Structures are given as C-alpha cells and as structure tokens.
Amino acid sequence: MQLHNTASGRKEPFVPQNPERVTMYVCGPTVYSYAHIGNARPAVVFDVLARLLRRRYPRVDYARNITDIDDKINAAAAKEGVEIGVITARFAAAYHEDLAALGVAPTDFEPRVTEHLPQIISMIERLIASKHAYAAEAHVLFSVASYPDYGQLSKRDPRELLAGARVEVAPYKKDAGDFVLWKPSPPELPGWDSPWGRGRPGWHIECSAMAEALLGDTIDIHGGGHDLVFPHHENERAQSTCAHGGAVFSRYWLHNGFLTMDSEKMSKSIGNVLLVREILKHAPGEAVRLALLTGHYRQPLDWNDEALADARRKLDRLYGALRDTADVAPATDAVAPDAFLAALDDDLNTPAALAELFELARALNKAESADDKARLRAQLLDAGSVLGILQADPAAWFSHSTAAGSVSNEEIDRLVAQRAEAKKARNFAESDRIRDELKARGILIEDSAQGTRWRSIN
Ligand code: AMP
Ligand code: ZN
C-alpha cells in the first residue's frame, strides 16, 4: 500500500511499525455545534482507510477524539446558561448519529479531553522538565526555539514564526511563535487544578496526550483535514517528539482536502455550512457517503446538488445489479478484484476503485451462467464492504431512495401491477398514463428482460 505522507510530500510504501498492531489517530470534532458535510469528509475517508487496513492486518487500533474542552464550547454553554457537559453531550450524540447514517463504523477508541486531564498535565510537566516548555503568568508555553525541527511538517520557516510574523504576540511569551499548553481559567469558566493553578489545556496538547495514552509514543498514521497541518499538527508533532526524547511521533501524516461549496471553502467561520443532518432529510446516508468518495481524498471536493443526485443514480445502478441477481447465492470464496484493491492501495484512490466497481456491476448485469453471477455478485458485495456501501437489502435501498415521500412502495407496486394489466389488455393509453403519473411523482418504470422494475429519479 502507498500513502501520501505530508511530512515527505510524496507517496511512500506503507510499512507499519508493528504489523501485529497498526495504530491510527484522527483529530475529531469539537462538539459545540452540528457537523457540517465538510466535517464528515475526514470521518468517511479515514473510515475507508481503517476498513482497508483491517483487511490487511490482524489488529488496527484507530482512535478519533472528541474535543470537549474548548472556548467555543464555553461560549455556547454560557449563551444557554448550562454546564459545558450539556452542550458536549448533545453535540457528541448528534455527531454519532450523523456518522452512523453515513455508514462510518465506530472507532476503537474515542478519547475525550475531560477524561485525560492527568495525562495532559503529566505531559506538560515532562516538557517543562526537559526545558521544552516554561510556565509564565499562570500559562505554560511550548518553546519553539527548543525544537530545531519545528516547521518541517508544514514546511514553514520557524524564524518567521519566532519573529511573530503570523502569530499572536503576548507579554508572557519568550518568543512570538511559542504556543499555549495550559492557560488560566477565570472563576466563571470551567477549569481544572494543575501545578500552574486552575486552568484548562490548549487544544494541541490534548491530542498529543491522548494519542500517547492510547496508542503509544510512535503511531503509524495521523490524519485530519488539511487545515490542521498548521498549526495543530505541527504543534502536536513538536510536543510529542520532545516529550518522547526525540522518538518519531507519527510515521505517516495524511490530510484530506477541503470540501467547498460553489468553490468556496465550507467553514463555520465563513458561515456557508450545510449540516449533515439537513442533507440527510432529503437524501439517503449511503448516497452522501458515496458522493464524499467520488473524489480523491487529497483533492478539494465541491459539494452541490448534482454531485448528490449523481451518487444516488450510481447506487441505483449498483443496487439494481444486486436486485436482479438476488436469487443467486454469492460464491463464498470470491473477494474484491485485484484491480479494485490496487486502486485503493494507491493512496486510497477511491475514484479509480469506483470505476472498477462499475465495471463489476456491468459484468454482473451481462453475466449468463449461474457461476459467473455468483462470483461477480460476491465480488461486488465484498468490494462494496471496503468502501462501506452496498451492504443493505436492495429493496430497502430502492424504497429509501424514494424518501422524497410522495409515493409509498405499496402504491408503486399497485400502479405497476395496474399498468401491467392495462398492457395485457392492450390499453396502451392507460398504461402510458400510469407510467407518466409515476414519472411525475419521481418514479421511473423500466421494462427489462427481468420484468418491470422501478427506481426513483430525484
Ligand atoms: P473541527 O470540528 O472544525 O475541528 O473539524 C473537524 C474535522 O473536520 C477536522 O479534521 C477538519 O480538518 C475537518 N474539516 C473542517 N472543515 C472541513 C471542510 N470544509 N472540508 C474538509 N474537512 C473539513
Ligand atoms: Zn488533533
């Protein structure tokens, strides 16, 4: 398998540190509002990577955190006059619901910052002891000058950072580029006792401490959206490397490109966000998932109605092939074809893998012998399982994809039967009328060798 490593700027063969236990850490959400479709992209992309790794290695330890201490959470709690736990419980639950609807499997670990304060404090103490951090005015700061490799991940010039060209200057910092590991909390804000007084951790140290606690000093893969390369991942790397006596923190750094809407980056600060739960009101989760996988994960992906409609049509085609062969028992030993897996092995090339998937569906549609059908059907199902699609009953897909709700399955079946009767009686005016009525309501009737079928067309 080849993975593009942000640290080297190129694709590298993936060789885990310990093939008996592959480790992956992906930065998860800060839970103060609902996830937008951009936030769903890393969750889906790294879910596919985890599925692929699980096929190859006996054990994959995948951690994705929940950030439940943050100033934006404090602000949301203050606004509603509730404890932060009310806000974080609500939005963590919503995040789980959204991801489940997108077919994202639960991770092996889901650490929360509020459950790792001792580990965070211990890591900060070690950084102070080794002179990589210093306490000043109830803050603790990481000393960027103490780590000569700083800037290598994001390819930034540390001198510029130290000079304060791009960072906040504060009186308690020795150098402008130094960043916060711990900061004081005033009485009205949530805070935890520490050797530096009552306060709360900075964002970056949380991930370093949780990755260490669950996965060890050196992890195989660290992932997240491209926006996290700097400063978040650069700072995580500095903290962890220095806390571990120079041991490599993450061997591979993977970053997904941004999801855009009308070519503009989707983000809460710009305000052009489309919530996952809003999209799910009008589209099946599986179509949303497929739409997120139609582009290569490192490229920007533009979200628009046509992309989603296209994903639905693609699933109609794939599930159509499965529905038409529902009576064949899949061959038990057939697995996803090599070309499909080779595409995913090439830095998770999902567009190329999907092309192979359609090739399979075409072959299945054309297959004549029971053996061919059994083999191709099993291959299609197995390949689908790596991408996290095609595991539903085709009947469920076709009924769900009429979720617009205008016509029930029973009514469609009744009208299809009526149309068949009309055709039999050579009353073509009536059979055409029924077909047009269904079309107007979003259902397309197709007469095929297998009989009359229908699918939704929105
Ligand atoms: P946040 O809750 O903003 O920290 O984001 C959670 C995850 O979503 C991080 O991995 C971000 O990099 C990622 N992310 C946020 N916005 C987008 C976007 N528009 N496209 C792709 N990934 C995003
Ligand atoms: Zn992180």
Tab-separated table of C-alpha atoms and ligand atoms in Angstrom:
chain	number	residue	atom	x	y	z
A	1	MET	CA	0.000	0.000	0.000
A	2	GLN	CA	1.212	3.504	-0.845
A	3	LEU	CA	0.174	6.518	1.191
A	4	HIS	CA	0.939	10.163	0.586
A	5	ASN	CA	2.848	11.460	3.585
A	6	THR	CA	2.539	15.203	4.220
A	7	ALA	CA	5.850	15.046	6.091
A	8	SER	CA	7.812	13.993	2.992
A	9	GLY	CA	5.444	15.481	0.426
A	10	ARG	CA	5.252	12.243	-1.549
A	11	LYS	CA	3.722	8.793	-1.709
A	12	GLU	CA	5.553	6.201	0.360
A	13	PRO	CA	5.086	2.458	0.792
A	14	PHE	CA	3.125	1.907	3.974
A	15	VAL	CA	5.120	-0.247	6.380
A	16	PRO	CA	3.664	-0.330	9.873
A	17	GLN	CA	5.963	-0.133	12.860
A	18	ASN	CA	4.435	-3.346	14.181
A	19	PRO	CA	2.318	-5.364	11.723
A	20	GLU	CA	0.627	-7.034	14.688
A	21	ARG	CA	-0.834	-3.698	15.764
A	22	VAL	CA	-1.361	-0.817	13.338
A	23	THR	CA	-2.135	2.499	15.053
A	24	MET	CA	-4.039	5.466	13.655
A	25	TYR	CA	-5.132	8.719	15.272
A	26	VAL	CA	-7.524	11.144	13.558
A	27	CYS	CA	-8.462	14.519	15.019
A	28	GLY	CA	-12.161	14.531	15.747
A	29	PRO	CA	-14.760	17.229	16.241
A	30	THR	CA	-15.007	19.994	18.777
A	31	VAL	CA	-18.534	19.395	19.962
A	32	TYR	CA	-20.271	22.759	20.190
A	33	SER	CA	-22.485	22.571	17.093
A	34	TYR	CA	-23.748	20.125	14.485
A	35	ALA	CA	-21.300	18.613	11.999
A	36	HIS	CA	-21.337	20.068	8.506
A	37	ILE	CA	-20.685	17.986	5.430
A	38	GLY	CA	-17.040	19.162	5.348
A	39	ASN	CA	-16.521	17.715	8.842
A	40	ALA	CA	-17.938	14.420	7.578
A	41	ARG	CA	-15.272	14.115	4.900
A	42	PRO	CA	-12.344	13.087	7.143
A	43	ALA	CA	-14.631	10.743	9.110
A	44	VAL	CA	-15.664	8.915	5.912
A	45	VAL	CA	-12.216	8.956	4.278
A	46	PHE	CA	-10.431	7.567	7.330
A	47	ASP	CA	-13.223	5.039	7.846
A	48	VAL	CA	-12.392	3.634	4.401
A	49	LEU	CA	-8.685	3.600	5.254
A	50	ALA	CA	-9.436	1.770	8.521
A	51	ARG	CA	-11.540	-0.809	6.640
A	52	LEU	CA	-8.727	-1.372	4.168
A	53	LEU	CA	-6.136	-1.704	6.939
A	54	ARG	CA	-8.363	-4.137	8.833
A	55	ARG	CA	-8.373	-6.435	5.811
A	56	ARG	CA	-4.593	-6.471	5.792
A	57	TYR	CA	-3.580	-6.501	9.431
A	58	PRO	CA	-4.848	-8.583	12.339
A	59	ARG	CA	-5.242	-5.587	14.637
A	60	VAL	CA	-5.839	-1.919	13.900
A	61	ASP	CA	-6.161	0.488	16.813
A	62	TYR	CA	-7.971	3.522	15.484
A	63	ALA	CA	-8.593	6.491	17.782
A	64	ARG	CA	-10.650	9.576	16.909
A	65	ASN	CA	-11.053	12.026	19.749
A	66	ILE	CA	-13.884	14.229	20.883
A	67	THR	CA	-12.706	17.665	21.922
A	68	ASP	CA	-14.962	18.536	24.821
A	69	ILE	CA	-12.936	21.378	26.342
A	70	ASP	CA	-12.751	24.481	24.181
A	71	ASP	CA	-13.504	28.181	24.284
A	72	LYS	CA	-16.261	27.830	21.701
A	73	ILE	CA	-17.913	25.210	23.918
A	74	ASN	CA	-17.620	27.598	26.859
A	75	ALA	CA	-19.254	30.324	24.801
A	76	ALA	CA	-22.125	28.044	23.701
A	77	ALA	CA	-22.706	26.919	27.312
A	78	ALA	CA	-22.667	30.488	28.635
A	79	LYS	CA	-25.159	31.531	25.980
A	80	GLU	CA	-27.618	28.843	27.082
A	81	GLY	CA	-26.781	29.169	30.775
A	82	VAL	CA	-25.867	25.472	31.104
A	83	GLU	CA	-22.806	23.434	32.078
A	84	ILE	CA	-20.448	22.591	29.207
A	85	GLY	CA	-21.373	18.922	29.666
A	86	VAL	CA	-24.881	19.662	28.422
A	87	ILE	CA	-23.533	21.138	25.205
A	88	THR	CA	-20.877	18.475	24.615
A	89	ALA	CA	-23.247	15.561	25.349
A	90	ARG	CA	-25.812	16.947	22.916
A	91	PHE	CA	-23.398	17.508	20.050
A	92	ALA	CA	-21.349	14.344	20.606
A	93	ALA	CA	-24.600	12.342	20.376
A	94	ALA	CA	-25.570	14.237	17.222
A	95	TYR	CA	-22.130	13.537	15.734
A	96	HIS	CA	-22.555	9.822	16.394
A	97	GLU	CA	-25.981	9.830	14.782
A	98	ASP	CA	-24.714	11.651	11.712
A	99	LEU	CA	-21.742	9.334	11.244
A	100	ALA	CA	-23.862	6.220	11.740
A	101	ALA	CA	-26.187	7.450	8.988
A	102	LEU	CA	-23.141	7.774	6.731
A	103	GLY	CA	-22.077	4.201	7.467
A	104	VAL	CA	-18.998	5.274	9.434
A	105	ALA	CA	-18.069	2.431	11.796
A	106	PRO	CA	-17.285	3.296	15.421
A	107	THR	CA	-13.572	3.713	16.079
A	108	ASP	CA	-11.709	1.504	18.548
A	109	PHE	CA	-11.119	4.472	20.842
A	110	GLU	CA	-12.927	7.732	21.262
A	111	PRO	CA	-10.976	9.624	23.891
A	112	ARG	CA	-12.382	12.754	25.485
A	113	VAL	CA	-10.251	15.570	26.778
A	114	THR	CA	-12.193	15.783	30.059
A	115	GLU	CA	-11.165	12.179	30.741
A	116	HIS	CA	-7.449	12.800	30.108
A	117	LEU	CA	-6.520	15.767	32.304
A	118	PRO	CA	-3.944	13.769	34.345
A	119	GLN	CA	-2.223	12.574	31.153
A	120	ILE	CA	-2.208	16.098	29.716
A	121	ILE	CA	-0.753	17.562	32.913
A	122	SER	CA	1.876	14.819	33.069
A	123	MET	CA	2.991	15.501	29.510
A	124	ILE	CA	3.269	19.232	30.200
A	125	GLU	CA	5.345	18.517	33.321
A	126	ARG	CA	7.727	16.372	31.275
A	127	LEU	CA	8.063	19.111	28.661
A	128	ILE	CA	8.898	21.647	31.372
A	129	ALA	CA	11.426	19.275	32.964
A	130	SER	CA	13.191	18.798	29.633
A	131	LYS	CA	13.201	22.584	29.004
A	132	HIS	CA	10.874	22.379	26.008
A	133	ALA	CA	8.231	24.351	27.864
A	134	TYR	CA	8.082	27.061	30.512
A	135	ALA	CA	5.482	28.457	32.899
A	136	ALA	CA	4.773	32.176	32.863
A	137	GLU	CA	1.919	34.143	34.406
A	138	ALA	CA	-0.242	31.055	35.049
A	139	HIS	CA	0.310	29.921	31.442
A	140	VAL	CA	2.554	27.169	30.190
A	141	LEU	CA	4.090	27.681	26.771
A	142	PHE	CA	5.955	25.426	24.416
A	143	SER	CA	9.324	26.854	23.465
A	144	VAL	CA	9.526	26.623	19.690
A	145	ALA	CA	13.221	27.546	19.752
A	146	SER	CA	13.880	24.355	21.769
A	147	TYR	CA	12.878	22.152	18.845
A	148	PRO	CA	15.002	22.731	15.732
A	149	ASP	CA	12.706	20.609	13.530
A	150	TYR	CA	9.758	22.910	14.147
A	151	GLY	CA	8.104	23.850	10.848
A	152	GLN	CA	9.189	20.734	8.947
A	153	LEU	CA	5.749	19.180	8.694
A	154	SER	CA	4.030	22.290	7.370
A	155	LYS	CA	7.163	23.485	5.519
A	156	ARG	CA	7.188	26.794	7.330
A	157	ASP	CA	10.163	28.829	8.296
A	158	PRO	CA	10.466	28.735	12.083
A	159	ARG	CA	12.432	32.014	12.135
A	160	GLU	CA	9.464	33.774	10.661
A	161	LEU	CA	7.236	32.206	13.315
A	162	LEU	CA	9.596	33.152	16.112
A	163	ALA	CA	9.638	36.684	14.815
A	164	GLY	CA	5.874	36.750	15.167
A	165	ALA	CA	5.026	37.278	11.529
A	166	ARG	CA	1.960	35.032	11.699
A	167	VAL	CA	1.213	34.532	15.352
A	168	GLU	CA	-0.265	36.298	18.280
A	169	VAL	CA	2.183	38.218	20.398
A	170	ALA	CA	1.602	38.116	24.166
A	171	PRO	CA	3.639	39.536	27.037
A	172	TYR	CA	4.180	36.150	28.707
A	173	LYS	CA	5.744	34.579	25.584
A	174	LYS	CA	9.527	34.394	25.269
A	175	ASP	CA	9.169	34.121	21.507
A	176	ALA	CA	6.155	35.109	19.480
A	177	GLY	CA	5.905	31.622	17.975
A	178	ASP	CA	5.594	29.879	21.354
A	179	PHE	CA	2.183	28.309	21.814
A	180	VAL	CA	-0.025	27.583	24.808
A	181	LEU	CA	-0.030	24.209	26.584
A	182	TRP	CA	-2.013	25.418	29.572
A	183	LYS	CA	-3.899	28.622	30.302
A	184	PRO	CA	-5.615	30.012	33.392
A	185	SER	CA	-9.403	29.905	33.757
A	186	PRO	CA	-11.185	32.770	35.473
A	187	PRO	CA	-13.711	31.648	38.154
A	188	GLU	CA	-16.703	31.844	35.803
A	189	LEU	CA	-15.147	29.427	33.284
A	190	PRO	CA	-14.593	25.662	33.554
A	191	GLY	CA	-11.165	24.860	34.955
A	192	TRP	CA	-9.088	22.014	36.387
A	193	ASP	CA	-6.490	22.095	39.136
A	194	SER	CA	-2.899	21.912	37.965
A	195	PRO	CA	0.617	22.752	39.233
A	196	TRP	CA	0.165	26.118	37.448
A	197	GLY	CA	-3.164	26.946	39.055
A	198	ARG	CA	-6.729	26.384	37.988
A	199	GLY	CA	-6.953	26.357	34.219
A	200	ARG	CA	-7.520	24.397	31.060
A	201	PRO	CA	-5.326	22.790	28.398
A	202	GLY	CA	-4.536	24.225	25.000
A	203	TRP	CA	-6.008	22.390	22.036
A	204	HIS	CA	-2.795	20.886	20.613
A	205	ILE	CA	-1.549	19.199	23.801
A	206	GLU	CA	-4.851	17.330	24.135
A	207	CYS	CA	-4.288	15.252	21.008
A	208	SER	CA	-0.624	14.595	21.866
A	209	ALA	CA	-1.537	13.314	25.331
A	210	MET	CA	-4.494	11.196	24.180
A	211	ALA	CA	-2.506	9.626	21.326
A	212	GLU	CA	0.263	8.753	23.793
A	213	ALA	CA	-2.168	7.324	26.337
A	214	LEU	CA	-3.972	5.066	23.859
A	215	LEU	CA	-1.539	4.304	21.063
A	216	GLY	CA	1.967	4.815	22.437
A	217	ASP	CA	4.850	7.184	21.710
A	218	THR	CA	5.072	6.476	17.982
A	219	ILE	CA	1.941	5.997	15.912
A	220	ASP	CA	1.700	4.780	12.339
A	221	ILE	CA	-0.822	7.183	10.850
A	222	HIS	CA	-2.060	10.584	11.925
A	223	GLY	CA	-4.916	12.072	9.955
A	224	GLY	CA	-7.206	15.053	9.685
A	225	GLY	CA	-8.314	17.809	7.362
A	226	HIS	CA	-5.724	19.836	5.510
A	227	ASP	CA	-6.414	22.893	7.655
A	228	LEU	CA	-4.918	21.049	10.619
A	229	VAL	CA	-1.371	20.786	9.205
A	230	PHE	CA	-0.549	24.157	10.696
A	231	PRO	CA	-0.590	24.964	13.489
A	232	HIS	CA	-2.359	21.964	15.050
A	233	HIS	CA	-0.318	19.065	13.706
A	234	GLU	CA	2.959	20.982	13.619
A	235	ASN	CA	2.447	21.660	17.324
A	236	GLU	CA	1.323	18.126	18.168
A	237	ARG	CA	4.460	16.842	16.463
A	238	ALA	CA	6.707	19.223	18.392
A	239	GLN	CA	5.139	18.363	21.767
A	240	SER	CA	5.094	14.606	21.294
A	241	THR	CA	8.569	14.346	19.809
A	242	CYS	CA	10.047	16.439	22.623
A	243	ALA	CA	8.110	14.576	25.332
A	244	HIS	CA	9.401	11.273	23.954
A	245	GLY	CA	13.109	12.088	23.800
A	246	GLY	CA	13.071	12.634	20.038
A	247	ALA	CA	11.160	9.492	19.015
A	248	VAL	CA	9.171	9.946	15.796
A	249	PHE	CA	5.575	10.891	16.660
A	250	SER	CA	3.708	9.822	13.546
A	251	ARG	CA	5.296	7.854	10.735
A	252	TYR	CA	2.709	8.885	8.128
A	253	TRP	CA	0.698	12.109	8.085
A	254	LEU	CA	-2.443	12.054	5.951
A	255	HIS	CA	-4.586	15.082	5.205
A	256	ASN	CA	-7.847	15.307	3.316
A	257	GLY	CA	-8.562	18.210	1.003
A	258	PHE	CA	-11.306	20.658	1.759
A	259	LEU	CA	-14.902	20.389	0.828
A	260	THR	CA	-16.086	23.513	-0.932
A	261	MET	CA	-19.487	24.832	-1.867
A	262	ASP	CA	-19.651	26.881	-5.056
A	263	SER	CA	-15.856	26.737	-4.976
A	264	GLU	CA	-15.642	28.418	-1.581
A	265	LYS	CA	-14.259	26.544	1.430
A	266	MET	CA	-17.055	25.368	3.712
A	267	SER	CA	-16.474	26.508	7.258
A	268	LYS	CA	-18.293	27.621	10.324
A	269	SER	CA	-16.412	30.909	10.336
A	270	ILE	CA	-17.451	31.755	6.765
A	271	GLY	CA	-20.982	30.655	7.612
A	272	ASN	CA	-21.633	28.718	4.372
A	273	VAL	CA	-22.182	25.412	6.106
A	274	LEU	CA	-24.516	22.646	5.100
A	275	LEU	CA	-25.268	20.380	8.040
A	276	VAL	CA	-25.075	16.628	7.603
A	277	ARG	CA	-28.474	16.278	9.265
A	278	GLU	CA	-30.071	18.732	6.858
A	279	ILE	CA	-28.732	16.816	3.866
A	280	LEU	CA	-29.965	13.542	5.389
A	281	LYS	CA	-33.526	14.846	5.394
A	282	HIS	CA	-33.513	14.710	1.619
A	283	ALA	CA	-31.004	12.033	0.725
A	284	PRO	CA	-30.045	8.561	1.917
A	285	GLY	CA	-26.846	8.473	4.002
A	286	GLU	CA	-25.297	5.967	1.632
A	287	ALA	CA	-25.600	8.423	-1.269
A	288	VAL	CA	-23.997	11.150	0.843
A	289	ARG	CA	-21.168	8.763	1.677
A	290	LEU	CA	-20.647	7.808	-1.955
A	291	ALA	CA	-20.673	11.467	-3.002
A	292	LEU	CA	-17.867	12.088	-0.490
A	293	LEU	CA	-15.844	9.242	-2.003
A	294	THR	CA	-16.223	10.199	-5.670
A	295	GLY	CA	-13.186	12.482	-5.495
A	296	HIS	CA	-9.673	11.613	-4.389
A	297	TYR	CA	-9.357	12.452	-0.707
A	298	ARG	CA	-6.442	14.842	-1.179
A	299	GLN	CA	-8.252	16.944	-3.784
A	300	PRO	CA	-10.778	19.633	-2.973
A	301	LEU	CA	-14.334	18.364	-3.433
A	302	ASP	CA	-17.149	20.645	-4.484
A	303	TRP	CA	-20.487	19.875	-2.894
A	304	ASN	CA	-23.573	20.581	-4.947
A	305	ASP	CA	-26.978	19.073	-5.698
A	306	GLU	CA	-25.783	17.468	-8.895
A	307	ALA	CA	-22.985	15.563	-7.118
A	308	LEU	CA	-25.504	14.109	-4.690
A	309	ALA	CA	-28.036	13.251	-7.420
A	310	ASP	CA	-25.235	11.568	-9.341
A	311	ALA	CA	-24.288	9.466	-6.300
A	312	ARG	CA	-27.931	8.344	-5.997
A	313	ARG	CA	-28.041	7.288	-9.629
A	314	LYS	CA	-24.792	5.393	-9.175
A	315	LEU	CA	-26.252	3.483	-6.234
A	316	ASP	CA	-29.427	2.802	-8.243
A	317	ARG	CA	-27.229	1.143	-10.837
A	318	LEU	CA	-25.193	-0.871	-8.345
A	319	TYR	CA	-28.166	-1.958	-6.260
A	320	GLY	CA	-30.047	-2.655	-9.492
A	321	ALA	CA	-27.422	-5.237	-10.430
A	322	LEU	CA	-27.714	-6.793	-6.975
A	323	ARG	CA	-31.524	-6.791	-7.071
A	324	ASP	CA	-31.600	-8.530	-10.437
A	325	THR	CA	-29.391	-11.299	-9.128
A	326	ALA	CA	-30.984	-11.555	-5.695
A	327	ASP	CA	-31.836	-15.203	-6.295
A	328	VAL	CA	-28.201	-16.296	-6.827
A	329	ALA	CA	-26.320	-17.322	-3.720
A	330	PRO	CA	-22.989	-15.440	-3.785
A	331	ALA	CA	-19.883	-17.567	-4.183
A	332	THR	CA	-18.398	-17.783	-0.724
A	333	ASP	CA	-14.759	-17.592	-1.783
A	334	ALA	CA	-14.912	-14.673	-4.221
A	335	VAL	CA	-13.352	-11.452	-2.980
A	336	ALA	CA	-12.957	-7.910	-4.291
A	337	PRO	CA	-10.947	-7.976	-7.542
A	338	ASP	CA	-7.257	-7.119	-7.533
A	339	ALA	CA	-7.739	-4.032	-9.704
A	340	PHE	CA	-10.204	-2.610	-7.178
A	341	LEU	CA	-7.893	-3.217	-4.227
A	342	ALA	CA	-4.888	-1.967	-6.202
A	343	ALA	CA	-6.692	1.343	-6.728
A	344	LEU	CA	-7.268	1.732	-3.002
A	345	ASP	CA	-3.700	0.670	-2.294
A	346	ASP	CA	-2.567	3.558	-4.458
A	347	ASP	CA	-3.037	6.273	-1.827
A	348	LEU	CA	-6.722	5.455	-1.391
A	349	ASN	CA	-7.723	6.233	-4.962
A	350	THR	CA	-11.483	5.927	-4.477
A	351	PRO	CA	-12.443	7.334	-7.932
A	352	ALA	CA	-10.389	4.592	-9.608
A	353	ALA	CA	-11.796	1.991	-7.197
A	354	LEU	CA	-15.342	3.116	-8.018
A	355	ALA	CA	-14.636	2.759	-11.724
A	356	GLU	CA	-13.691	-0.871	-11.025
A	357	LEU	CA	-16.878	-1.297	-9.027
A	358	PHE	CA	-18.978	-0.171	-12.007
A	359	GLU	CA	-17.031	-2.487	-14.230
A	360	LEU	CA	-18.066	-5.331	-11.914
A	361	ALA	CA	-21.711	-4.269	-11.935
A	362	ARG	CA	-21.682	-4.135	-15.746
A	363	ALA	CA	-20.201	-7.621	-15.903
A	364	LEU	CA	-22.795	-8.866	-13.411
A	365	ASN	CA	-25.630	-7.397	-15.494
A	366	LYS	CA	-24.318	-9.212	-18.555
A	367	ALA	CA	-23.428	-12.495	-16.849
A	368	GLU	CA	-25.365	-15.507	-18.033
A	369	SER	CA	-24.139	-18.537	-16.157
A	370	ALA	CA	-25.098	-19.081	-12.535
A	371	ASP	CA	-21.401	-19.459	-11.665
A	372	ASP	CA	-20.458	-16.109	-13.177
A	373	LYS	CA	-23.345	-14.413	-11.466
A	374	ALA	CA	-22.457	-15.954	-8.110
A	375	ARG	CA	-18.822	-14.928	-8.402
A	376	LEU	CA	-19.420	-11.383	-9.650
A	377	ARG	CA	-22.131	-10.757	-7.106
A	378	ALA	CA	-19.837	-11.839	-4.257
A	379	GLN	CA	-17.024	-9.682	-5.619
A	380	LEU	CA	-19.295	-6.669	-5.863
A	381	LEU	CA	-20.525	-7.142	-2.296
A	382	ASP	CA	-17.011	-7.599	-0.944
A	383	ALA	CA	-15.671	-4.556	-2.787
A	384	GLY	CA	-18.663	-2.576	-1.531
A	385	SER	CA	-17.857	-3.550	2.036
A	386	VAL	CA	-14.390	-1.963	1.780
A	387	LEU	CA	-15.983	1.321	0.740
A	388	GLY	CA	-18.779	0.878	3.275
A	389	ILE	CA	-21.554	0.737	0.669
A	390	LEU	CA	-23.912	-1.845	-0.909
A	391	GLN	CA	-24.482	-3.785	2.299
A	392	ALA	CA	-28.224	-3.023	2.515
A	393	ASP	CA	-31.032	-5.082	1.060
A	394	PRO	CA	-31.578	-3.728	-2.493
A	395	ALA	CA	-35.311	-3.497	-1.753
A	396	ALA	CA	-34.523	-1.247	1.186
A	397	TRP	CA	-32.325	0.940	-0.993
A	398	PHE	CA	-34.983	1.361	-3.643
A	399	SER	CA	-37.690	2.133	-1.134
A	400	HIS	CA	-35.458	4.531	0.794
A	401	SER	CA	-34.357	6.325	-2.297
A	402	THR	CA	-37.946	7.442	-2.796
A	403	ALA	CA	-37.540	9.193	0.541
A	404	ALA	CA	-38.973	12.313	-1.036
A	405	GLY	CA	-42.006	10.526	0.367
A	406	SER	CA	-44.503	11.249	-2.364
A	407	VAL	CA	-45.325	7.595	-3.082
A	408	SER	CA	-45.220	4.534	-0.894
A	409	ASN	CA	-43.791	1.232	-2.063
A	410	GLU	CA	-47.201	-0.383	-1.863
A	411	GLU	CA	-48.698	2.289	-4.062
A	412	ILE	CA	-45.922	1.928	-6.613
A	413	ASP	CA	-46.413	-1.838	-6.682
A	414	ARG	CA	-50.153	-1.372	-7.107
A	415	LEU	CA	-49.691	1.091	-10.004
A	416	VAL	CA	-47.068	-1.121	-11.650
A	417	ALA	CA	-49.499	-4.058	-11.474
A	418	GLN	CA	-52.322	-1.915	-12.886
A	419	ARG	CA	-50.072	-0.857	-15.734
A	420	ALA	CA	-49.217	-4.499	-16.480
A	421	GLU	CA	-52.942	-5.302	-16.609
A	422	ALA	CA	-53.581	-2.387	-18.967
A	423	LYS	CA	-50.770	-3.518	-21.240
A	424	LYS	CA	-52.079	-7.050	-21.261
A	425	ALA	CA	-55.483	-5.699	-22.321
A	426	ARG	CA	-53.648	-3.672	-24.999
A	427	ASN	CA	-54.919	-0.473	-23.377
A	428	PHE	CA	-51.704	1.432	-24.105
A	429	ALA	CA	-53.211	4.831	-23.430
A	430	GLU	CA	-53.885	3.707	-19.854
A	431	SER	CA	-50.502	2.017	-19.392
A	432	ASP	CA	-48.726	5.162	-20.635
A	433	ARG	CA	-50.839	7.306	-18.356
A	434	ILE	CA	-49.798	5.256	-15.329
A	435	ARG	CA	-46.153	5.405	-16.367
A	436	ASP	CA	-46.366	9.203	-16.757
A	437	GLU	CA	-48.135	9.580	-13.443
A	438	LEU	CA	-45.370	7.672	-11.674
A	439	LYS	CA	-42.714	9.651	-13.506
A	440	ALA	CA	-44.319	12.882	-12.376
A	441	ARG	CA	-44.059	11.559	-8.843
A	442	GLY	CA	-40.383	10.731	-9.213
A	443	ILE	CA	-40.568	7.039	-10.111
A	444	LEU	CA	-39.215	5.693	-13.366
A	445	ILE	CA	-40.622	2.451	-14.767
A	446	GLU	CA	-38.311	0.282	-16.818
A	447	ASP	CA	-39.334	-2.814	-18.737
A	448	SER	CA	-36.459	-5.255	-18.888
A	449	ALA	CA	-35.812	-8.900	-19.536
A	450	GLN	CA	-36.266	-9.487	-15.832
A	451	GLY	CA	-39.694	-7.897	-15.870
A	452	THR	CA	-40.840	-4.422	-14.910
A	453	ARG	CA	-38.653	-2.552	-12.467
A	454	TRP	CA	-38.849	0.870	-10.978
A	455	ARG	CA	-36.422	3.329	-9.482
A	456	SER	CA	-36.542	6.824	-8.119
A	457	ILE	CA	-35.323	9.664	-10.297
A	458	ASN	CA	-34.564	12.510	-7.940
B	1	AMP	P1	-13.443	20.979	13.523
B	1	AMP	O1	-14.603	20.491	14.352
B	1	AMP	O2	-13.675	22.291	12.848
B	1	AMP	O3	-12.121	20.934	14.295
B	1	AMP	O4	-13.250	19.971	12.301
B	1	AMP	C1	-13.246	18.557	12.434
B	1	AMP	C2	-12.557	17.953	11.238
B	1	AMP	O5	-13.199	18.349	10.017
B	1	AMP	C3	-11.088	18.348	11.076
B	1	AMP	O6	-10.360	17.200	10.662
B	1	AMP	C4	-11.126	19.388	9.978
B	1	AMP	O7	-9.903	19.440	9.283
B	1	AMP	C5	-12.226	18.852	9.099
B	1	AMP	N1	-12.873	19.866	8.258
B	1	AMP	C6	-13.450	21.022	8.662
B	1	AMP	N2	-13.975	21.697	7.613
B	1	AMP	C7	-13.743	20.935	6.513
B	1	AMP	C8	-14.051	21.074	5.113
B	1	AMP	N3	-14.734	22.112	4.626
B	1	AMP	N4	-13.661	20.092	4.269
B	1	AMP	C9	-12.975	19.026	4.722
B	1	AMP	N5	-12.654	18.821	6.018
B	1	AMP	C10	-13.028	19.770	6.916
B	2	ZN	ZN	-5.549	16.775	16.952
